[in-house]
Amino acid sequence: MKSKRQSNARFRLVLTLTLAVVFPALTLIFVNYQHVKSIQRDKKVEALIHRDFQYVLAIGAKKMASKGYGLAEEAREAFPSADDSDDEKRKKLDEIVQKNPWFTHVFLYDAKKGILLEPRHDLMSDKEADESGRMYSAWFNLEGSYLCGQLSRKPKPIMWMAGESQKENGLVYTTTAIFSFPEVMRDRTVLGGVSFDPNYLKQKFFPQLLEELTSQSVTTDPDQTYEQGFHELMPQGGIEHPDQKLAMMVYPADVLKAEPDRPLAKSAGWGSGKPEVTYKLDDPFRGLALGIKFQGTTAEAISRRWVWQSFLILGALSVLMIGGLVLTYRSVNKQVALARLKSDFVSNVSHELRTPLALIRLYAETLELGRITTQEKKNEYYSIIRKESERLSALINNILDFSRIEAGAKEYDFRDTDIAELVHNTLDSYRYQIEQQGFALEEQIDPGIPSVKVDREAIARALVNLVNNALKYSDNEKFLGVRLYRDRSVLKLEVSDRGIGIDRNEQSRIFEKFYRTCDPLVHNTKGSGLGLSLVRHITRAHGGDVEVESTPGRGSKFTLSLPLANET
Ligand code: ADP
């Protein structure tokens, strides 16, 4: 019956824990696991990084274009008017070339007057200048007026001619702006142009811009750059993306389309290797492409690390959850066991109270009826009544003491006491009972025990509890040994029996409140499970402790140790 109730409680506990904790927690962990798995499978981290890369590149391309246009437009503003004299025009063109060292040459074409081309002499030989002049001339003679018409329709009257050309030192990339002058009469064909120095582009223009882009995109505008993507991705917004530095490069895309391993210019930190994302440039740098990657890592590595971290966190959470569950289960189990002990205690105590009361009443009533005639019989009845009432008050004292201890209100009255006499007197008042129950009592009190400061009543109660236990838990061999002796600075009070003994596993638990061993004899014996917990409390309050040595079937020995340091 009892165990059924207990297993019911345990079942309810397991059910509650499963439904309220395990199930939701497992679901949460499983869903998170699936989420991380799907991110891993669909390469979502990489995709987000690449999307952000694309964004950075688009911005970079825009900046490059506007800078290229800016330089060309600035030069165009300074161009001479078509109506200026030739000398004037030359002078102005020369000024442009001198002021803007990034152009190899500038030219002005007038259908009526031919071409004027002003080279930077340190960059272009006269021969090359003549050749270029002739080339432009031939082209514009054919298509000049068509070009002018086209340009005038554009929002910016500038077109670009870009590409790689073979020079003595290998392939070089350059770009040339050709523009019209809308203010000139429509029927006239006048075109101007500036051509960028390939070396300037390669060594200054692109590197500077790349540097600017790679440093800016991470630090100055983090909300709009690639970092944004990471935050959207995080399931609980938990993992911070490490501040990865970007590296960018420009390469000729038309030449080596898929293998951009011949960068024209690169930002610091590019190292080597391929870009993760590329972006083809339009005018003015058509034919080139931008490439981007992280410095020293890849989107894949970041993704792998993220996935790994997520799994690690999930794993740690699972372990914590399991640990928490085990703890909860154990602590609730303890509570359930304690509740059971308490209810056992109540029934034990009521039983224990009832029996002596019934006996007292029975014998008192019998005496009252006056049917007992012999004095001897009467004396026997009186003594039973006295013993039962003693048992009753011992039990009630135990319970009162226990409740005082539980409430933290137990007070001890330490006084100098002749403990040898205390032990002897206490035993004396039980001697009759002990002997009547057929016990051989061996009392051994060493002479010369010093007086100690103790609470008389408490120590006597501890001894009575131990003696009572010895009497209760002996069946075949009825022996009770009480020894009081001095062991260096400790006073020892031993109570031993040759009774049923206590199983090794239970020896530490018998001092717990309400605890009673599983032995059938114990169950058939009245008891509250409070005695030993009181004994321990009392000895500890005296600065000592209580120990048990016991062999099942052979007997037990309880030893109280009281330090003599309390001696005065
Ligand atoms: P109670 O005797 O009222 O059950 P105690 O706290 O005095 O409570 O003892 C706790 C348990 O320890 C007992 O129920 C019994 O199982 C065991 N025990 C105590 N003393 C002895 C002993 N001398 N021999 C065997 N078992 C004992």
Coordinates of C-alpha atoms and ligand atoms in Angstrom, one line a residue:
M1 CA 0.0 0.0 0.0
K2 CA 2.7 2.4 1.1
S3 CA 5.0 1.5 -1.8
K4 CA 2.1 1.9 -4.3
R5 CA 1.4 5.4 -3.0
Q6 CA 5.1 6.1 -3.3
S7 CA 5.4 4.8 -6.9
N8 CA 2.3 6.7 -7.8
A9 CA 3.9 9.9 -6.6
R10 CA 7.1 9.0 -8.5
F11 CA 5.1 8.3 -11.6
R12 CA 3.4 11.7 -11.3
L13 CA 6.7 13.4 -10.8
V14 CA 8.2 11.7 -13.9
L15 CA 5.1 12.5 -15.9
T16 CA 5.2 16.2 -14.9
L17 CA 8.9 16.5 -15.6
T18 CA 8.4 14.9 -19.0
L19 CA 5.5 17.0 -20.0
A20 CA 6.5 20.3 -18.5
V21 CA 10.3 20.2 -19.0
V22 CA 11.7 17.4 -21.0
F23 CA 9.3 17.5 -23.9
P24 CA 9.4 21.3 -24.5
A25 CA 13.1 21.4 -24.0
L26 CA 13.8 18.6 -26.3
T27 CA 11.5 20.1 -28.9
L28 CA 13.3 23.4 -28.6
I29 CA 16.7 21.8 -28.9
F30 CA 15.5 19.7 -31.8
V31 CA 14.0 22.7 -33.7
N32 CA 17.2 24.6 -33.1
Y33 CA 19.2 21.7 -34.3
Q34 CA 17.2 21.5 -37.4
H35 CA 17.5 25.2 -37.9
V36 CA 21.2 25.1 -37.7
K37 CA 21.3 22.0 -39.9
S38 CA 19.3 23.7 -42.6
I39 CA 21.5 26.8 -42.4
Q40 CA 24.4 24.5 -42.8
R41 CA 22.8 22.5 -45.7
D42 CA 21.6 25.5 -47.6
K43 CA 24.9 27.4 -47.0
K44 CA 22.8 30.3 -45.7
V45 CA 25.7 32.0 -43.9
E46 CA 27.8 31.9 -47.1
A47 CA 24.9 33.2 -49.1
L48 CA 24.4 36.1 -46.8
I49 CA 28.1 37.0 -46.8
H50 CA 28.1 36.8 -50.5
R51 CA 25.0 39.0 -50.8
D52 CA 26.8 41.6 -48.6
F53 CA 29.9 41.2 -50.6
Q54 CA 27.9 42.0 -53.7
Y55 CA 26.5 45.1 -52.0
V56 CA 30.0 46.3 -51.1
L57 CA 31.2 45.7 -54.6
A58 CA 28.2 47.5 -56.2
I59 CA 29.0 50.5 -54.0
G60 CA 32.7 50.3 -54.9
A61 CA 31.9 50.2 -58.6
K62 CA 29.7 53.2 -58.2
K63 CA 32.5 55.1 -56.4
M64 CA 35.0 54.2 -59.0
A65 CA 32.8 55.3 -61.9
S66 CA 31.9 58.6 -60.3
K67 CA 35.6 59.3 -59.6
G68 CA 36.5 58.5 -63.2
Y69 CA 33.7 60.6 -64.5
G70 CA 34.7 63.4 -62.1
L71 CA 38.2 63.6 -63.4
A72 CA 37.1 63.6 -67.1
E73 CA 34.4 66.3 -66.4
E74 CA 36.9 68.4 -64.6
A75 CA 39.2 68.3 -67.6
R76 CA 36.3 69.0 -70.0
E77 CA 35.4 72.2 -68.1
A78 CA 38.9 73.5 -68.7
F79 CA 38.8 72.7 -72.5
P80 CA 39.3 75.6 -74.9
S81 CA 36.3 76.8 -76.9
A82 CA 36.1 75.6 -80.5
D83 CA 36.3 79.2 -81.5
D84 CA 39.6 79.9 -79.8
S85 CA 42.7 80.4 -82.0
D86 CA 44.9 77.4 -82.5
D87 CA 47.6 78.8 -80.2
E88 CA 45.0 79.5 -77.5
K89 CA 43.7 76.0 -77.8
R90 CA 47.2 74.4 -77.6
K91 CA 48.0 76.5 -74.6
K92 CA 44.8 75.5 -72.8
L93 CA 45.2 71.8 -73.7
D94 CA 48.8 71.9 -72.5
E95 CA 47.7 73.5 -69.3
I96 CA 45.2 70.6 -68.8
V97 CA 48.0 68.0 -69.3
Q98 CA 50.3 69.8 -67.0
K99 CA 47.7 70.2 -64.2
N100 CA 46.4 66.7 -64.4
P101 CA 49.3 64.3 -64.4
W102 CA 47.1 61.3 -64.8
F103 CA 46.4 61.9 -68.4
T104 CA 48.8 60.7 -71.1
H105 CA 47.2 63.0 -73.6
V106 CA 44.3 65.3 -74.3
F107 CA 42.9 66.1 -77.7
L108 CA 40.4 68.4 -79.4
Y109 CA 38.9 67.4 -82.7
D110 CA 37.1 69.9 -85.0
A111 CA 35.7 68.5 -88.3
K112 CA 36.7 71.8 -89.9
K113 CA 40.1 72.2 -88.5
G114 CA 41.3 68.6 -87.8
I115 CA 42.8 67.3 -84.6
L116 CA 44.9 69.0 -81.9
L117 CA 46.6 66.4 -79.6
E118 CA 48.6 67.5 -76.6
P119 CA 50.7 64.6 -75.0
R120 CA 52.5 64.5 -71.7
H121 CA 56.0 64.3 -73.1
D122 CA 57.4 62.2 -70.4
L123 CA 54.7 59.6 -71.0
M124 CA 54.2 59.7 -74.8
S125 CA 56.7 60.2 -77.5
D126 CA 56.0 62.6 -80.4
K127 CA 55.8 59.6 -82.7
E128 CA 53.2 57.9 -80.5
A129 CA 51.3 61.2 -80.3
D130 CA 51.3 61.6 -84.1
E131 CA 50.0 58.0 -84.5
S132 CA 47.3 58.5 -82.0
G133 CA 46.3 61.8 -83.5
R134 CA 46.0 60.2 -86.9
M135 CA 44.0 57.3 -85.5
Y136 CA 41.5 59.7 -83.8
S137 CA 41.3 61.8 -86.9
A138 CA 40.5 58.9 -89.2
W139 CA 37.9 57.6 -86.8
F140 CA 36.2 61.0 -86.2
N141 CA 36.3 61.9 -89.9
L142 CA 34.1 58.9 -90.4
E143 CA 32.0 58.8 -87.4
G144 CA 32.5 62.1 -85.6
S145 CA 29.2 63.7 -86.4
Y146 CA 27.3 60.5 -85.5
L147 CA 29.2 60.4 -82.2
C148 CA 28.4 64.0 -81.5
G149 CA 24.7 63.3 -82.1
Q150 CA 24.8 60.3 -79.8
L151 CA 26.6 62.2 -77.1
S152 CA 24.3 65.1 -77.1
R153 CA 21.4 62.8 -76.3
K154 CA 23.2 61.4 -73.2
P155 CA 22.7 62.9 -69.7
K156 CA 26.5 63.3 -69.5
P157 CA 28.0 64.0 -73.0
I158 CA 30.9 61.6 -72.3
M159 CA 31.6 58.2 -73.8
W160 CA 34.5 55.8 -72.9
M161 CA 36.8 53.7 -74.8
A162 CA 38.5 51.2 -72.6
G163 CA 40.6 48.1 -73.0
E164 CA 43.9 46.5 -72.8
S165 CA 46.5 47.3 -75.4
Q166 CA 49.9 45.8 -76.1
K167 CA 52.9 48.0 -75.0
E168 CA 56.6 47.3 -74.9
N169 CA 56.2 46.3 -71.2
G170 CA 53.3 44.0 -71.8
L171 CA 49.6 44.4 -71.8
V172 CA 48.4 47.6 -70.2
Y173 CA 44.9 48.7 -69.3
T174 CA 43.8 52.2 -70.1
T175 CA 40.6 54.1 -70.6
T176 CA 39.9 57.2 -72.7
A177 CA 37.0 59.7 -72.3
I178 CA 35.6 61.2 -75.4
F179 CA 33.1 64.1 -75.0
S180 CA 31.2 66.6 -76.9
F181 CA 30.4 70.2 -76.1
P182 CA 26.7 70.8 -76.2
E183 CA 27.2 74.5 -76.2
V184 CA 28.8 74.3 -79.6
M185 CA 26.5 74.7 -82.6
R186 CA 24.7 71.5 -83.5
D187 CA 25.9 71.5 -87.1
R188 CA 29.6 71.5 -86.0
T189 CA 31.4 68.4 -85.1
V190 CA 33.7 69.1 -82.2
L191 CA 34.9 66.4 -79.9
G192 CA 37.4 66.4 -77.0
G193 CA 39.1 63.7 -75.1
V194 CA 41.4 62.7 -72.3
S195 CA 43.2 59.5 -72.0
F196 CA 44.2 58.0 -68.6
D197 CA 47.8 57.0 -67.9
P198 CA 47.8 53.1 -67.4
N199 CA 50.5 53.4 -64.8
Y200 CA 48.5 56.0 -62.8
L201 CA 45.4 53.8 -62.9
K202 CA 47.4 50.7 -61.8
Q203 CA 49.6 52.3 -59.2
K204 CA 47.5 55.1 -57.7
F205 CA 43.9 55.3 -58.8
F206 CA 42.8 51.8 -58.2
P207 CA 44.9 51.0 -55.1
Q208 CA 43.8 54.2 -53.4
L209 CA 40.1 53.5 -54.1
L210 CA 40.4 49.9 -53.0
E211 CA 42.0 50.9 -49.8
E212 CA 39.3 53.4 -49.1
L213 CA 36.6 50.8 -49.9
T214 CA 38.0 48.0 -47.8
S215 CA 38.5 50.2 -44.7
Q216 CA 35.3 52.1 -45.1
S217 CA 32.9 49.3 -45.7
V218 CA 33.6 47.6 -42.4
T219 CA 34.1 50.4 -40.0
T220 CA 32.3 53.6 -41.0
D221 CA 28.9 52.3 -42.0
P222 CA 28.5 48.9 -40.4
D223 CA 24.7 49.1 -40.5
Q224 CA 24.6 49.0 -44.2
T225 CA 27.4 46.7 -45.0
Y226 CA 27.8 43.0 -44.9
E227 CA 27.6 42.8 -41.1
Q228 CA 23.9 43.4 -41.3
G229 CA 23.2 40.0 -42.8
F230 CA 24.8 38.2 -39.9
H231 CA 22.4 39.6 -37.4
E232 CA 19.4 38.6 -39.4
L233 CA 20.6 35.1 -39.5
M234 CA 21.3 34.4 -35.9
P235 CA 18.5 32.3 -34.4
Q236 CA 18.7 34.0 -31.0
G237 CA 20.8 36.9 -32.1
G238 CA 23.4 35.3 -29.9
I239 CA 26.6 34.9 -31.9
E240 CA 28.6 38.0 -32.8
H241 CA 30.3 38.0 -36.1
P242 CA 34.0 38.6 -35.6
D243 CA 35.2 41.9 -37.2
Q244 CA 36.6 40.4 -40.4
K245 CA 38.6 42.7 -42.6
L246 CA 37.9 42.8 -46.3
A247 CA 40.3 42.6 -49.2
M248 CA 39.5 43.8 -52.7
M249 CA 41.2 43.8 -56.1
V250 CA 40.7 44.9 -59.7
Y251 CA 41.5 42.6 -62.5
P252 CA 41.0 42.5 -66.3
A253 CA 37.8 40.5 -66.6
D254 CA 37.7 40.2 -70.4
V255 CA 41.0 38.5 -70.6
L256 CA 40.8 35.9 -67.9
K257 CA 37.2 35.6 -67.3
A258 CA 37.0 32.8 -64.8
E259 CA 40.5 32.9 -63.4
P260 CA 41.2 36.3 -62.0
D261 CA 44.7 35.5 -60.9
R262 CA 46.3 38.5 -62.6
P263 CA 45.1 41.4 -60.5
L264 CA 45.7 44.9 -61.9
A265 CA 45.6 46.4 -58.5
K266 CA 44.8 45.0 -55.0
S267 CA 44.2 46.4 -51.6
A268 CA 46.6 45.6 -48.7
G269 CA 45.8 42.2 -47.2
W270 CA 44.7 40.6 -50.4
G271 CA 47.5 38.1 -50.2
S272 CA 46.8 35.7 -53.0
G273 CA 44.0 33.5 -54.1
K274 CA 40.7 34.0 -55.8
P275 CA 38.0 36.5 -54.9
E276 CA 34.8 35.0 -53.4
V277 CA 32.5 37.4 -55.3
T278 CA 33.3 39.4 -58.5
Y279 CA 31.5 42.4 -60.0
K280 CA 32.0 43.6 -63.6
L281 CA 32.7 47.2 -64.0
D282 CA 30.9 49.4 -66.5
D283 CA 32.1 52.7 -67.9
P284 CA 34.6 54.2 -67.4
F285 CA 36.4 51.0 -66.6
R286 CA 34.6 48.6 -68.8
G287 CA 36.6 45.4 -69.2
L288 CA 37.7 45.3 -65.6
A289 CA 36.1 43.6 -62.7
L290 CA 36.2 44.0 -58.9
G291 CA 36.9 41.0 -56.7
I292 CA 36.3 40.7 -52.9
K293 CA 37.2 38.3 -50.1
F294 CA 38.0 38.3 -46.4
Q295 CA 41.5 38.8 -45.2
G296 CA 42.8 35.5 -44.0
T297 CA 39.6 33.6 -44.0
T298 CA 36.7 32.6 -46.2
A299 CA 32.9 32.8 -46.0
E300 CA 32.9 29.0 -45.8
A301 CA 35.3 29.0 -42.8
I302 CA 33.1 31.6 -41.0
S303 CA 30.0 29.6 -41.8
R304 CA 31.7 26.4 -40.5
R305 CA 32.7 28.1 -37.4
W306 CA 29.2 29.5 -36.9
V307 CA 27.7 26.1 -37.3
W308 CA 30.2 24.5 -35.0
Q309 CA 29.6 27.2 -32.3
S310 CA 25.8 26.7 -32.7
F311 CA 26.1 23.0 -32.2
L312 CA 28.4 23.5 -29.3
I313 CA 25.9 25.8 -27.6
L314 CA 23.1 23.4 -28.3
G315 CA 25.2 20.6 -26.8
A316 CA 26.0 22.6 -23.7
L317 CA 22.3 23.5 -23.3
S318 CA 21.3 19.9 -23.6
V319 CA 23.9 18.8 -21.0
L320 CA 22.7 21.6 -18.7
M321 CA 19.1 20.6 -19.2
I322 CA 19.8 16.9 -18.4
G323 CA 21.8 17.9 -15.3
G324 CA 19.0 20.2 -14.2
L325 CA 16.5 17.4 -14.7
V326 CA 18.6 14.9 -12.7
L327 CA 18.9 17.4 -9.9
T328 CA 15.2 18.2 -9.9
Y329 CA 14.3 14.6 -10.0
R330 CA 16.5 13.8 -7.1
S331 CA 15.5 16.7 -5.0
V332 CA 11.7 16.1 -5.6
N333 CA 12.3 12.4 -4.9
K334 CA 13.9 13.3 -1.6
Q335 CA 10.9 15.5 -0.8
V336 CA 8.6 12.6 -1.7
A337 CA 10.6 10.2 0.6
L338 CA 10.5 12.8 3.4
A339 CA 6.8 13.2 3.0
R340 CA 6.4 9.4 3.3
L341 CA 8.6 9.3 6.4
K342 CA 6.6 12.0 8.0
S343 CA 3.3 10.3 7.4
D344 CA 4.8 7.0 8.7
F345 CA 6.0 9.0 11.7
V346 CA 2.5 10.3 12.4
S347 CA 1.0 6.8 12.3
N348 CA 3.9 5.4 14.4
V349 CA 3.6 8.0 17.0
S350 CA -0.1 7.8 17.3
H351 CA 0.2 4.1 17.7
E352 CA 2.9 4.5 20.3
L353 CA 0.8 7.0 22.2
R354 CA -2.2 4.8 22.1
T355 CA -0.7 1.6 23.5
P356 CA 0.7 2.9 26.8
L357 CA -2.5 5.0 27.3
A358 CA -4.6 1.9 26.7
L359 CA -2.5 -0.1 29.1
I360 CA -2.6 2.6 31.8
R361 CA -6.3 2.8 31.5
L362 CA -6.8 -0.9 31.6
Y363 CA -4.7 -1.5 34.7
A364 CA -6.1 1.6 36.4
E365 CA -9.6 0.5 35.8
T366 CA -8.9 -3.0 37.0
L367 CA -7.4 -1.6 40.2
E368 CA -10.4 0.7 40.6
L369 CA -12.8 -2.2 40.4
G370 CA -11.1 -3.5 43.5
R371 CA -10.9 -7.1 42.2
I372 CA -7.2 -7.4 42.8
T373 CA -6.7 -8.6 46.3
T374 CA -3.0 -9.5 46.7
Q375 CA -0.6 -6.6 47.4
E376 CA 1.9 -8.3 45.1
K377 CA -0.4 -8.1 42.1
K378 CA -1.3 -4.6 43.0
N379 CA 2.3 -3.6 43.1
E380 CA 2.8 -5.2 39.7
Y381 CA 0.0 -3.2 38.3
Y382 CA 1.3 0.0 39.8
S383 CA 4.6 -0.6 38.3
I384 CA 3.2 -1.3 34.9
I385 CA 1.3 2.0 35.1
R386 CA 4.4 3.8 36.1
K387 CA 6.5 2.2 33.4
E388 CA 3.9 2.9 30.7
S389 CA 3.6 6.5 31.8
E390 CA 7.4 6.8 31.8
R391 CA 7.4 5.5 28.3
L392 CA 4.7 8.0 27.4
S393 CA 6.6 10.9 28.8
A394 CA 9.9 9.7 27.2
L395 CA 8.1 9.7 23.8
I396 CA 6.5 13.0 24.4
N397 CA 9.8 14.5 25.5
N398 CA 11.4 13.2 22.3
I399 CA 8.8 14.7 20.2
L400 CA 8.9 18.1 22.0
D401 CA 12.7 18.1 21.8
F402 CA 12.5 17.3 18.2
S403 CA 10.1 20.0 17.4
R404 CA 12.2 22.5 19.4
I405 CA 15.3 21.5 17.4
E406 CA 13.4 21.8 14.1
A407 CA 12.2 25.2 15.1
G408 CA 15.8 26.1 16.1
A409 CA 14.5 26.9 19.6
K410 CA 16.2 24.1 21.5
E411 CA 18.3 25.4 24.4
Y412 CA 20.8 23.5 26.5
D413 CA 21.6 24.1 30.0
F414 CA 25.3 23.3 30.4
R415 CA 26.4 22.7 34.0
D416 CA 29.2 21.0 35.7
T417 CA 28.1 17.4 36.0
D418 CA 29.5 14.3 37.5
I419 CA 28.8 12.3 34.3
A420 CA 29.7 8.9 35.9
E421 CA 27.0 9.4 38.4
L422 CA 24.6 10.7 35.8
V423 CA 25.1 7.5 33.6
H424 CA 24.8 5.3 36.7
N425 CA 21.6 6.9 37.9
T426 CA 20.0 6.9 34.5
L427 CA 20.8 3.2 34.1
D428 CA 19.5 2.5 37.6
S429 CA 16.1 3.8 36.8
Y430 CA 16.0 1.4 33.9
R431 CA 17.7 -1.5 35.6
Y432 CA 14.5 -3.2 36.7
Q433 CA 13.0 -2.9 33.2
I434 CA 16.2 -4.1 31.5
E435 CA 16.5 -7.1 33.7
Q436 CA 12.9 -7.9 33.5
Q437 CA 13.1 -8.1 29.8
G438 CA 15.8 -10.7 30.3
F439 CA 18.8 -8.6 29.3
A440 CA 22.2 -9.0 30.8
L441 CA 23.4 -5.5 31.7
E442 CA 27.1 -4.9 31.8
E443 CA 27.9 -1.5 33.2
Q444 CA 31.5 -0.4 33.1
I445 CA 32.2 3.1 34.3
D446 CA 35.9 3.9 34.6
P447 CA 36.9 5.5 37.9
G448 CA 38.2 9.1 37.9
I449 CA 36.1 10.5 35.1
P450 CA 36.3 14.3 35.5
S451 CA 33.2 16.3 35.8
V452 CA 32.1 17.9 32.5
K453 CA 29.8 20.7 31.6
V454 CA 26.8 19.1 30.0
D455 CA 23.1 19.4 29.9
R456 CA 22.1 16.6 32.3
E457 CA 18.7 16.1 31.0
A458 CA 19.8 16.0 27.4
I459 CA 22.7 13.5 28.0
A460 CA 20.4 11.3 30.0
R461 CA 17.8 11.4 27.2
A462 CA 20.5 10.4 24.7
L463 CA 21.5 7.5 26.8
V464 CA 17.9 6.4 27.4
N465 CA 17.3 6.5 23.6
L466 CA 20.3 4.3 22.9
V467 CA 19.4 1.9 25.7
N468 CA 15.9 1.7 24.5
N469 CA 17.0 1.0 21.0
A470 CA 19.3 -1.8 22.2
L471 CA 16.4 -3.3 24.0
K472 CA 14.0 -2.9 21.1
Y473 CA 16.3 -4.2 18.4
S474 CA 17.6 -7.4 20.1
D475 CA 16.0 -10.7 19.6
N476 CA 18.0 -13.8 20.3
E477 CA 20.9 -12.7 22.4
K478 CA 19.8 -10.2 25.0
F479 CA 22.8 -8.2 26.1
L480 CA 23.3 -4.6 26.9
G481 CA 26.6 -3.1 27.5
V482 CA 27.2 0.5 28.7
R483 CA 30.7 1.8 29.0
L484 CA 32.0 5.2 30.1
Y485 CA 35.7 5.9 29.7
R486 CA 38.2 8.5 28.9
D487 CA 40.1 8.3 25.7
R488 CA 42.7 11.1 25.9
S489 CA 40.8 14.3 25.7
V490 CA 37.6 12.7 24.7
L491 CA 35.0 11.2 27.0
K492 CA 33.3 8.2 25.4
L493 CA 29.9 6.7 26.2
E494 CA 29.4 3.4 24.5
V495 CA 26.1 1.5 24.3
S496 CA 26.3 -1.9 22.7
D497 CA 24.0 -4.8 22.1
R498 CA 24.1 -8.2 20.4
G499 CA 20.9 -7.6 18.5
I500 CA 19.9 -7.5 14.9
G501 CA 22.5 -5.1 13.8
I502 CA 22.3 -2.5 11.0
D503 CA 23.1 -3.0 7.3
R504 CA 26.2 -1.1 6.2
N505 CA 24.3 1.0 3.7
E506 CA 21.9 2.2 6.3
Q507 CA 24.3 3.0 9.0
S508 CA 24.8 6.6 7.9
R509 CA 21.0 7.1 7.4
I510 CA 19.7 6.0 10.7
F511 CA 20.7 9.4 12.2
E512 CA 18.4 11.1 9.8
K513 CA 15.1 12.2 11.2
F514 CA 12.2 9.7 10.7
Y515 CA 14.5 7.2 9.2
R516 CA 13.9 3.5 10.2
T517 CA 15.7 0.6 8.6
C518 CA 14.0 -1.9 6.3
D519 CA 14.5 -4.8 8.8
P520 CA 11.1 -6.6 9.4
L521 CA 11.8 -6.6 13.2
V522 CA 12.1 -2.8 13.1
H523 CA 8.8 -2.6 11.3
N524 CA 7.1 -4.7 14.0
T525 CA 8.6 -2.6 16.7
K526 CA 7.2 0.7 17.7
G527 CA 9.3 3.7 17.0
S528 CA 9.2 7.2 15.6
G529 CA 12.6 7.4 13.9
L530 CA 13.4 10.4 16.0
G531 CA 15.6 8.9 18.7
L532 CA 18.9 8.8 16.9
S533 CA 18.5 12.1 15.2
L534 CA 18.0 13.6 18.7
V535 CA 21.0 11.7 20.0
R536 CA 23.1 13.2 17.2
H537 CA 21.8 16.7 17.8
I538 CA 22.5 16.5 21.5
T539 CA 26.0 15.2 21.1
R540 CA 26.8 17.8 18.4
A541 CA 25.4 20.5 20.7
H542 CA 28.0 19.4 23.2
G543 CA 30.8 19.7 20.6
G544 CA 31.0 15.9 20.1
D545 CA 29.5 13.4 17.7
V546 CA 28.0 9.9 17.6
E547 CA 29.2 6.9 15.7
V548 CA 27.9 3.5 15.0
E549 CA 29.7 0.2 14.5
S550 CA 27.4 -2.6 13.5
T551 CA 27.3 -6.0 11.9
P552 CA 23.9 -7.3 10.8
G553 CA 22.9 -10.3 13.0
R554 CA 25.8 -9.7 15.4
G555 CA 24.9 -6.5 17.2
S556 CA 25.6 -2.7 17.2
K557 CA 27.7 -0.3 19.2
F558 CA 26.9 3.3 19.4
T559 CA 29.6 5.6 20.8
L560 CA 29.0 9.2 21.9
S561 CA 32.2 11.3 22.0
L562 CA 32.2 14.3 24.2
P563 CA 35.2 16.5 24.2
L564 CA 36.8 17.1 27.6
A565 CA 37.8 20.6 26.4
N566 CA 34.5 21.6 27.9
E567 CA 36.0 20.6 31.2
T568 CA 36.3 23.4 33.7
Ligands
ADP1 P1 13.2 4.4 16.2 O1 13.9 3.5 17.1 O2 12.1 5.1 16.9 O3 12.7 3.8 15.0 P2 15.7 5.8 16.1 O4 16.0 7.1 15.5 O5 16.0 5.6 17.5 O6 14.2 5.5 15.8 O7 16.4 4.7 15.2 C1 16.4 4.7 13.9 C2 16.5 3.3 13.3 O8 17.8 2.8 13.4 C3 15.6 2.3 13.9 O9 14.3 2.3 13.4 C4 16.4 1.0 13.6 O10 16.1 0.6 12.3 C5 17.8 1.4 13.7 N1 18.5 1.2 15.0 C6 18.7 2.0 16.0 N2 19.3 1.4 17.0 C7 19.5 0.2 16.6 C8 20.1 -1.0 17.3 N3 20.7 -0.9 18.5 N4 20.2 -2.1 16.6 C9 19.7 -2.2 15.4 N5 19.1 -1.2 14.7 C10 19.0 0.0 15.3

